[in-house]
Short mmCIF file of C-alpha atoms and ligand atoms in Angstrom, two decimals:
data_model
loop_
_atom_site.label_atom_id
_atom_site.label_comp_id
_atom_site.label_asym_id
_atom_site.label_seq_id
_atom_site.Cartn_x
_atom_site.Cartn_y
_atom_site.Cartn_z
CA UNK A 1 -9.73 21.47 -5.71
CA UNK A 2 -10.84 18.29 -7.50
CA UNK A 3 -9.25 19.46 -10.75
CA UNK A 4 -6.13 20.65 -8.88
CA UNK A 5 -5.69 17.15 -7.40
CA UNK A 6 -6.36 15.49 -10.75
CA UNK A 7 -3.75 17.63 -12.52
CA UNK A 8 -0.90 16.99 -10.07
CA UNK A 9 1.51 14.19 -11.03
CA UNK A 10 1.41 11.77 -8.12
CA UNK A 11 3.22 8.81 -6.55
CA UNK A 12 1.49 6.03 -4.62
CA UNK A 13 3.49 4.08 -2.03
CA UNK A 14 0.95 1.96 -0.16
CA UNK A 15 -1.24 -0.13 -2.42
CA UNK A 16 -2.01 -3.84 -2.16
CA UNK A 17 -2.59 -5.22 -5.63
CA UNK A 18 -5.04 -7.80 -4.23
CA UNK A 19 -6.96 -4.83 -2.80
CA UNK A 20 -7.61 -3.45 -6.29
CA UNK A 21 -9.82 -6.42 -7.23
CA UNK A 22 -13.11 -4.80 -8.22
CA UNK A 23 -16.24 -6.99 -7.86
CA UNK A 24 -16.75 -7.06 -11.66
CA UNK A 25 -13.32 -8.65 -12.26
CA UNK A 26 -13.81 -10.89 -9.21
CA UNK A 27 -16.97 -12.37 -10.78
CA UNK A 28 -15.41 -12.65 -14.23
CA UNK A 29 -12.38 -14.56 -12.91
CA UNK A 30 -14.52 -16.73 -10.59
CA UNK A 31 -16.55 -17.85 -13.60
CA UNK A 32 -13.48 -18.50 -15.77
CA UNK A 33 -11.62 -20.39 -13.04
CA UNK A 34 -14.67 -22.22 -11.62
CA UNK A 35 -14.22 -20.70 -8.17
CA UNK A 36 -17.34 -20.54 -6.01
CA UNK A 37 -17.78 -17.14 -4.33
CA UNK A 38 -19.86 -16.66 -1.18
CA UNK A 39 -21.93 -14.01 -3.05
CA UNK A 40 -24.70 -14.23 -5.66
CA UNK A 41 -24.21 -10.85 -7.29
CA UNK A 42 -21.96 -7.81 -7.56
CA UNK A 43 -24.45 -5.90 -5.39
CA UNK A 44 -24.15 -8.57 -2.71
CA UNK A 45 -20.36 -8.21 -2.77
CA UNK A 46 -20.58 -4.47 -2.24
CA UNK A 47 -23.12 -5.03 0.57
CA UNK A 48 -20.54 -7.20 2.35
CA UNK A 49 -18.04 -4.31 2.45
CA UNK A 50 -19.07 -2.96 5.84
CA UNK A 51 -16.12 -3.50 8.11
CA UNK A 52 -15.80 -3.23 11.88
CA UNK A 53 -12.02 -3.78 12.13
CA UNK A 54 -8.93 -4.73 10.12
CA UNK A 55 -9.66 -8.44 10.69
CA UNK A 56 -13.26 -8.17 9.44
CA UNK A 57 -11.86 -6.75 6.20
CA UNK A 58 -9.03 -9.28 5.87
CA UNK A 59 -11.48 -12.21 6.14
CA UNK A 60 -13.30 -10.93 3.04
CA UNK A 61 -10.17 -9.78 1.20
CA UNK A 62 -8.51 -13.22 1.35
CA UNK A 63 -11.71 -14.86 0.04
CA UNK A 64 -11.77 -12.49 -2.94
CA UNK A 65 -8.12 -13.22 -3.79
CA UNK A 66 -9.01 -16.91 -4.31
CA UNK A 67 -10.24 -16.13 -7.84
CA UNK A 68 -6.65 -15.34 -8.95
CA UNK A 69 -5.22 -18.54 -10.45
CA UNK A 70 -3.32 -18.00 -13.72
CA UNK A 71 -0.55 -15.51 -14.54
CA UNK A 72 -3.01 -13.78 -16.89
CA UNK A 73 -5.35 -13.15 -13.91
CA UNK A 74 -2.57 -11.33 -12.04
CA UNK A 75 -1.74 -9.48 -15.26
CA UNK A 76 -5.37 -8.36 -15.77
CA UNK A 77 -5.69 -7.29 -12.13
CA UNK A 78 -2.49 -5.25 -12.23
CA UNK A 79 -3.13 -3.67 -15.61
CA UNK A 80 -6.62 -2.57 -14.48
CA UNK A 81 -5.02 -0.75 -11.50
CA UNK A 82 -2.36 0.83 -13.75
CA UNK A 83 -5.05 2.05 -16.14
CA UNK A 84 -6.66 3.72 -13.12
CA UNK A 85 -3.24 5.25 -12.28
CA UNK A 86 -3.08 6.67 -15.79
CA UNK A 87 -6.58 8.16 -15.44
CA UNK A 88 -5.66 9.69 -12.05
CA UNK A 89 -2.26 11.01 -13.20
CA UNK A 90 -0.27 8.68 -10.91
CA UNK A 91 3.14 8.54 -12.56
CA UNK A 92 4.93 6.30 -10.07
CA UNK A 93 3.62 3.46 -7.90
CA UNK A 94 5.16 1.04 -5.39
CA UNK A 95 2.90 -1.99 -5.22
CA UNK A 96 2.54 -4.59 -2.46
CA UNK A 97 1.67 -8.18 -3.19
CA UNK A 98 1.10 -10.99 -0.68
CA UNK A 99 2.85 -14.11 -2.08
CA UNK A 100 1.64 -16.38 0.74
CA UNK A 101 -2.02 -15.63 0.01
CA UNK A 102 -1.41 -17.40 -3.30
CA UNK A 103 1.34 -19.95 -2.63
CA UNK A 104 -0.70 -21.35 0.29
CA UNK A 105 -3.44 -22.15 -2.30
CA UNK A 106 -0.98 -23.96 -4.53
CA UNK A 107 -0.24 -21.10 -6.95
CA UNK A 108 3.45 -20.91 -7.85
CA UNK A 109 5.43 -17.82 -6.76
CA UNK A 110 6.56 -17.52 -10.38
CA UNK A 111 2.96 -17.35 -11.67
CA UNK A 112 2.20 -14.41 -9.37
CA UNK A 113 5.38 -12.43 -10.04
CA UNK A 114 5.31 -13.05 -13.79
CA UNK A 115 1.71 -11.87 -14.19
CA UNK A 116 2.21 -8.73 -12.13
CA UNK A 117 5.61 -7.86 -13.65
CA UNK A 118 4.41 -8.17 -17.23
CA UNK A 119 1.63 -5.69 -16.50
CA UNK A 120 4.14 -3.29 -14.91
CA UNK A 121 6.30 -3.47 -18.04
CA UNK A 122 3.27 -2.91 -20.27
CA UNK A 123 2.24 0.15 -18.21
CA UNK A 124 5.73 1.60 -18.58
CA UNK A 125 5.43 1.27 -22.36
CA UNK A 126 1.78 2.30 -22.64
CA UNK A 127 1.47 5.03 -20.00
CA UNK A 128 5.09 5.79 -18.96
CA UNK A 129 4.25 4.82 -15.37
CA UNK A 130 7.27 3.75 -13.30
CA UNK A 131 6.83 1.16 -10.57
CA UNK A 132 8.42 -1.06 -7.94
CA UNK A 133 7.13 -4.28 -6.46
CA UNK A 134 7.23 -4.99 -2.70
CA UNK A 135 6.41 -8.46 -1.40
CA UNK A 136 4.74 -8.54 2.00
CA UNK A 137 4.99 -11.27 4.57
CA UNK A 138 1.69 -12.18 6.24
CA UNK A 139 2.28 -11.47 9.91
CA UNK A 140 -0.44 -13.87 11.15
CA UNK A 141 1.76 -16.68 9.79
CA UNK A 142 5.09 -17.78 11.28
CA UNK A 143 8.55 -16.33 10.74
CA UNK A 144 9.48 -19.75 9.32
CA UNK A 145 6.86 -19.32 6.61
CA UNK A 146 8.25 -15.83 5.88
CA UNK A 147 11.74 -17.35 5.50
CA UNK A 148 10.35 -19.82 2.95
CA UNK A 149 8.77 -16.94 1.03
CA UNK A 150 12.03 -15.00 1.09
CA UNK A 151 13.82 -18.04 -0.29
CA UNK A 152 11.21 -18.46 -3.05
CA UNK A 153 11.67 -14.81 -4.06
CA UNK A 154 15.42 -15.01 -4.66
CA UNK A 155 15.26 -16.17 -8.32
CA UNK A 156 13.04 -13.10 -8.98
CA UNK A 157 15.13 -10.55 -7.10
CA UNK A 158 15.51 -8.40 -10.21
CA UNK A 159 11.72 -7.86 -10.22
CA UNK A 160 11.24 -7.16 -6.50
CA UNK A 161 12.44 -3.99 -4.81
CA UNK A 162 11.55 -4.63 -1.21
CA UNK A 163 9.93 -6.54 1.57
CA UNK A 164 6.97 -5.51 3.74
CA UNK A 165 4.82 -6.83 6.58
CA UNK A 166 1.02 -6.83 6.54
CA UNK A 167 -2.18 -8.66 7.65
CA UNK A 168 -3.47 -8.94 11.25
CA UNK A 169 -1.42 -6.51 13.33
CA UNK A 170 -2.68 -7.05 16.89
CA UNK A 171 -0.78 -9.90 18.54
CA UNK A 172 1.72 -10.11 15.68
CA UNK A 173 4.35 -7.47 16.50
CA UNK A 174 7.33 -6.66 14.27
CA UNK A 175 9.66 -8.44 16.75
CA UNK A 176 8.22 -11.76 15.47
CA UNK A 177 10.00 -11.12 12.13
CA UNK A 178 13.34 -9.69 13.25
CA UNK A 179 15.58 -12.38 11.75
CA UNK A 180 13.81 -12.66 8.40
CA UNK A 181 13.99 -8.88 7.93
CA UNK A 182 17.71 -9.01 8.75
CA UNK A 183 18.16 -11.68 6.05
CA UNK A 184 16.04 -9.69 3.55
CA UNK A 185 18.30 -6.69 4.17
CA UNK A 186 21.40 -8.81 3.52
CA UNK A 187 19.79 -9.88 0.23
CA UNK A 188 19.56 -6.22 -0.75
CA UNK A 189 15.82 -5.65 -0.34
CA UNK A 190 14.42 -2.32 0.85
CA UNK A 191 12.43 -2.75 4.07
CA UNK A 192 9.00 -1.40 5.08
CA UNK A 193 6.34 -2.60 7.53
CA UNK A 194 2.73 -1.91 8.47
CA UNK A 195 2.75 -0.61 12.04
CA UNK A 196 0.55 1.63 14.14
CA UNK A 197 -2.62 1.01 12.13
CA UNK A 198 -4.48 -0.83 14.91
CA UNK A 199 -1.41 -1.63 16.99
CA UNK A 200 -0.10 1.03 19.37
CA UNK A 201 3.05 3.15 19.11
CA UNK A 202 5.24 0.31 20.46
CA UNK A 203 4.66 -1.55 17.18
CA UNK A 204 6.11 1.46 15.34
CA UNK A 205 9.17 1.58 17.60
CA UNK A 206 9.73 -2.14 17.03
CA UNK A 207 9.50 -1.74 13.26
CA UNK A 208 12.12 1.03 13.46
CA UNK A 209 14.46 -0.46 16.04
CA UNK A 210 14.21 -4.20 15.34
CA UNK A 211 13.36 -4.35 11.62
CA UNK A 212 15.26 -1.23 10.51
CA UNK A 213 12.55 -0.17 8.05
CA UNK A 214 12.86 2.71 5.56
CA UNK A 215 9.13 3.59 5.84
CA UNK A 216 6.21 2.88 8.17
CA UNK A 217 2.93 1.89 6.50
CA UNK A 218 0.06 3.70 8.27
CA UNK A 219 1.81 4.78 11.51
CA UNK A 220 -1.10 7.01 12.53
CA UNK A 221 -0.87 5.92 16.19
CA UNK A 222 2.58 7.53 16.49
CA UNK A 223 0.78 10.50 18.00
CA UNK A 224 0.37 8.63 21.29
CA UNK A 225 4.11 8.93 21.97
CA UNK A 226 5.69 12.38 21.91
CA UNK A 227 9.20 10.91 21.74
CA UNK A 228 8.22 8.93 18.65
CA UNK A 229 6.71 11.97 16.93
CA UNK A 230 9.94 13.89 17.64
CA UNK A 231 11.98 10.97 16.26
CA UNK A 232 9.91 10.78 13.06
CA UNK A 233 10.19 14.54 12.61
CA UNK A 234 13.95 14.51 13.10
CA UNK A 235 14.72 11.51 10.91
CA UNK A 236 12.03 12.21 8.28
CA UNK A 237 11.20 8.49 8.26
CA UNK A 238 8.07 8.49 6.09
CA UNK A 239 4.55 7.36 7.01
CA UNK A 240 2.38 6.03 4.17
CA UNK A 241 -1.06 7.07 5.42
CA UNK A 242 -4.34 5.74 3.94
CA UNK A 243 -7.19 8.02 5.04
CA UNK A 244 -10.23 6.23 3.53
CA UNK A 245 -8.89 2.88 4.74
CA UNK A 246 -8.49 4.21 8.30
CA UNK A 247 -12.11 5.34 8.39
CA UNK A 248 -13.49 2.19 6.69
CA UNK A 249 -11.63 -0.09 9.14
CA UNK A 250 -12.57 2.08 12.12
CA UNK A 251 -8.98 2.97 13.02
CA UNK A 252 -10.32 6.55 12.88
CA UNK A 253 -13.93 7.39 13.83
CA UNK A 254 -14.59 9.70 10.89
CA UNK A 255 -12.53 11.64 8.37
CA UNK A 256 -12.97 14.88 10.31
CA UNK A 257 -10.95 13.32 13.16
CA UNK A 258 -8.05 12.10 11.00
CA UNK A 259 -4.65 13.28 12.23
CA UNK A 260 -2.86 13.43 8.85
CA UNK A 261 -2.74 17.23 8.65
CA UNK A 262 -1.74 17.50 12.31
CA UNK A 263 1.20 15.21 11.59
CA UNK A 264 2.06 17.19 8.44
CA UNK A 265 2.09 20.44 10.45
CA UNK A 266 4.39 18.84 13.00
CA UNK A 267 6.91 18.33 10.20
CA UNK A 268 6.49 14.58 9.60
CA UNK A 269 6.98 13.16 6.12
CA UNK A 270 3.40 11.93 5.66
CA UNK A 271 2.03 10.73 2.31
CA UNK A 272 -1.49 9.87 1.06
CA UNK A 273 -2.29 6.43 -0.40
CA UNK A 274 -5.27 4.20 -1.14
CA UNK A 275 -4.30 0.82 0.48
CA UNK A 276 -7.12 -1.40 -0.93
CA UNK A 277 -9.15 0.94 -3.13
CA UNK A 278 -11.65 -1.63 -4.44
CA UNK A 279 -12.74 -2.26 -0.84
CA UNK A 280 -12.51 1.21 0.69
CA UNK A 281 -14.42 3.36 -1.78
CA UNK A 282 -11.70 5.28 -3.55
CA UNK A 283 -8.36 5.40 -5.34
CA UNK A 284 -5.62 7.96 -4.65
CA UNK A 285 -7.45 11.05 -5.91
CA UNK A 286 -10.52 10.22 -3.82
CA UNK A 287 -8.28 9.91 -0.75
CA UNK A 288 -6.78 13.34 -1.42
CA UNK A 289 -10.26 14.77 -2.05
CA UNK A 290 -11.49 13.34 1.26
CA UNK A 291 -8.60 15.06 3.07
CA UNK A 292 -9.32 18.31 1.24
CA UNK A 293 -13.05 18.19 1.97
CA UNK A 294 -13.25 16.82 5.51
CA UNK A 295 -10.13 18.46 6.91
CA UNK A 296 -10.36 21.66 4.84
CA UNK A 297 -6.84 21.16 3.47
CA UNK A 298 -5.44 24.05 1.47
CA UNK A 299 -3.88 23.67 -1.98
CA UNK A 300 -0.44 24.14 -0.38
CA UNK A 301 -1.11 21.28 2.06
CA UNK A 302 -2.25 19.01 -0.77
CA UNK A 303 0.83 20.00 -2.77
CA UNK A 304 3.07 19.11 0.18
CA UNK A 305 1.34 15.74 0.73
CA UNK A 306 1.71 14.87 -2.95
CA UNK A 307 5.34 16.03 -3.15
CA UNK A 308 6.04 13.90 -0.05
CA UNK A 309 4.91 10.85 -2.07
CA UNK A 310 7.95 11.32 -4.33
CA UNK A 311 10.30 12.25 -1.48
CA UNK A 312 9.39 9.07 0.41
CA UNK A 313 9.66 6.82 -2.65
CA UNK A 314 12.42 4.40 -3.62
CA UNK A 315 13.09 6.39 -6.79
CA UNK A 316 16.69 7.52 -7.40
CA UNK A 317 17.83 10.85 -5.98
CA UNK A 318 17.99 12.12 -9.53
CA UNK A 319 14.30 11.30 -10.10
CA UNK A 320 13.29 12.72 -6.72
CA UNK A 321 15.17 15.95 -7.39
CA UNK A 322 13.39 16.30 -10.74
CA UNK A 323 10.05 16.01 -8.95
CA UNK A 324 11.12 18.47 -6.23
CA UNK A 325 12.01 20.99 -8.93
CA UNK A 326 8.59 20.51 -10.51
CA UNK A 327 6.80 21.13 -7.20
CA UNK A 328 9.00 24.18 -6.54
CA UNK A 329 7.97 25.55 -9.95
CA UNK A 330 4.30 25.02 -9.02
CA UNK A 331 4.78 27.34 -6.05
CA UNK A 332 6.54 30.19 -7.87
N1 LIG B 401 -3.51 -6.17 3.77
C1 LIG B 401 -4.19 -5.44 2.88
N2 LIG B 401 -4.53 -4.25 3.41
C2 LIG B 401 -4.03 -4.22 4.67
C3 LIG B 401 -4.03 -3.28 5.72
N3 LIG B 401 -4.62 -2.10 5.61
N4 LIG B 401 -3.44 -3.61 6.88
C4 LIG B 401 -2.85 -4.80 7.02
N5 LIG B 401 -2.81 -5.73 6.06
C5 LIG B 401 -3.39 -5.44 4.89
ZN1 LIG B 402 -1.88 -1.71 3.78
#
């Protein structure tokens, strides 16, 4: 199964670039940029990665991101992830970045976008990996701050495919960002939002009905509402599920209880993704392997989950059809 997963060409749709910061690079950049970390060693960093909730993770994740200062830091971070994509046979990736995590520390929006984009271009040349960039608004901040971020993004519209919503979900429902998502849509951005990770099914409905999103990030709590499951089945609105993340952040008790295959069998367009792989113990292949091992997924189920990654992507219909044909050939 491990080799089967490795060999499949894959797409990843839910990946925070700041969540790919491995402790080794964190220490290297901290030294270069004279940033003081609250850890004495790489081992100590890894020891700190025991989370009890989404918030307990975010507190550590934002501290780590403070080592990213220059465009070359964002370039190195992104290229390291894309090298991993190449090793794991990920041929297309749609990457989140959190502009406010950096602009609030005085780093220019341009510095962040330039560093990341140059790495994406290099990976296209070097590895033939295609990619899109999605900027996420931090939902623990105000809608006004999100409007400022949207404004700052406009000169770089050619480099940014869409807009997302992440950070602390509980108490920060999608309705808080209705107007800024409307404006982002008018600007031509694709729309996605984290919903139903820790928040209940009402957060998912709000993301659909008030924000008009094209995908739900996580969405695993949809199961609590039969009407919502039926809606997701009928519309094929995708869920970008992150199994290792859900277990690490205690959204799911253990992998054996994860509902991803249940949702797949109910006809939902579910995909597998790694979220913040440097913090959660695995990249995309490890997530697929965990599903295969703990939920006894068959090769056909893995094939369907991986094909769904392309179907749910923002690639052109032409590209998606090419991938569908490939997966059809795998079955015959
Ligand atoms: N930012 C990075 N990872 C996240 C997650 N899993 N949920 C919400 N915000 C995030
Ligand atoms: Zn996420």
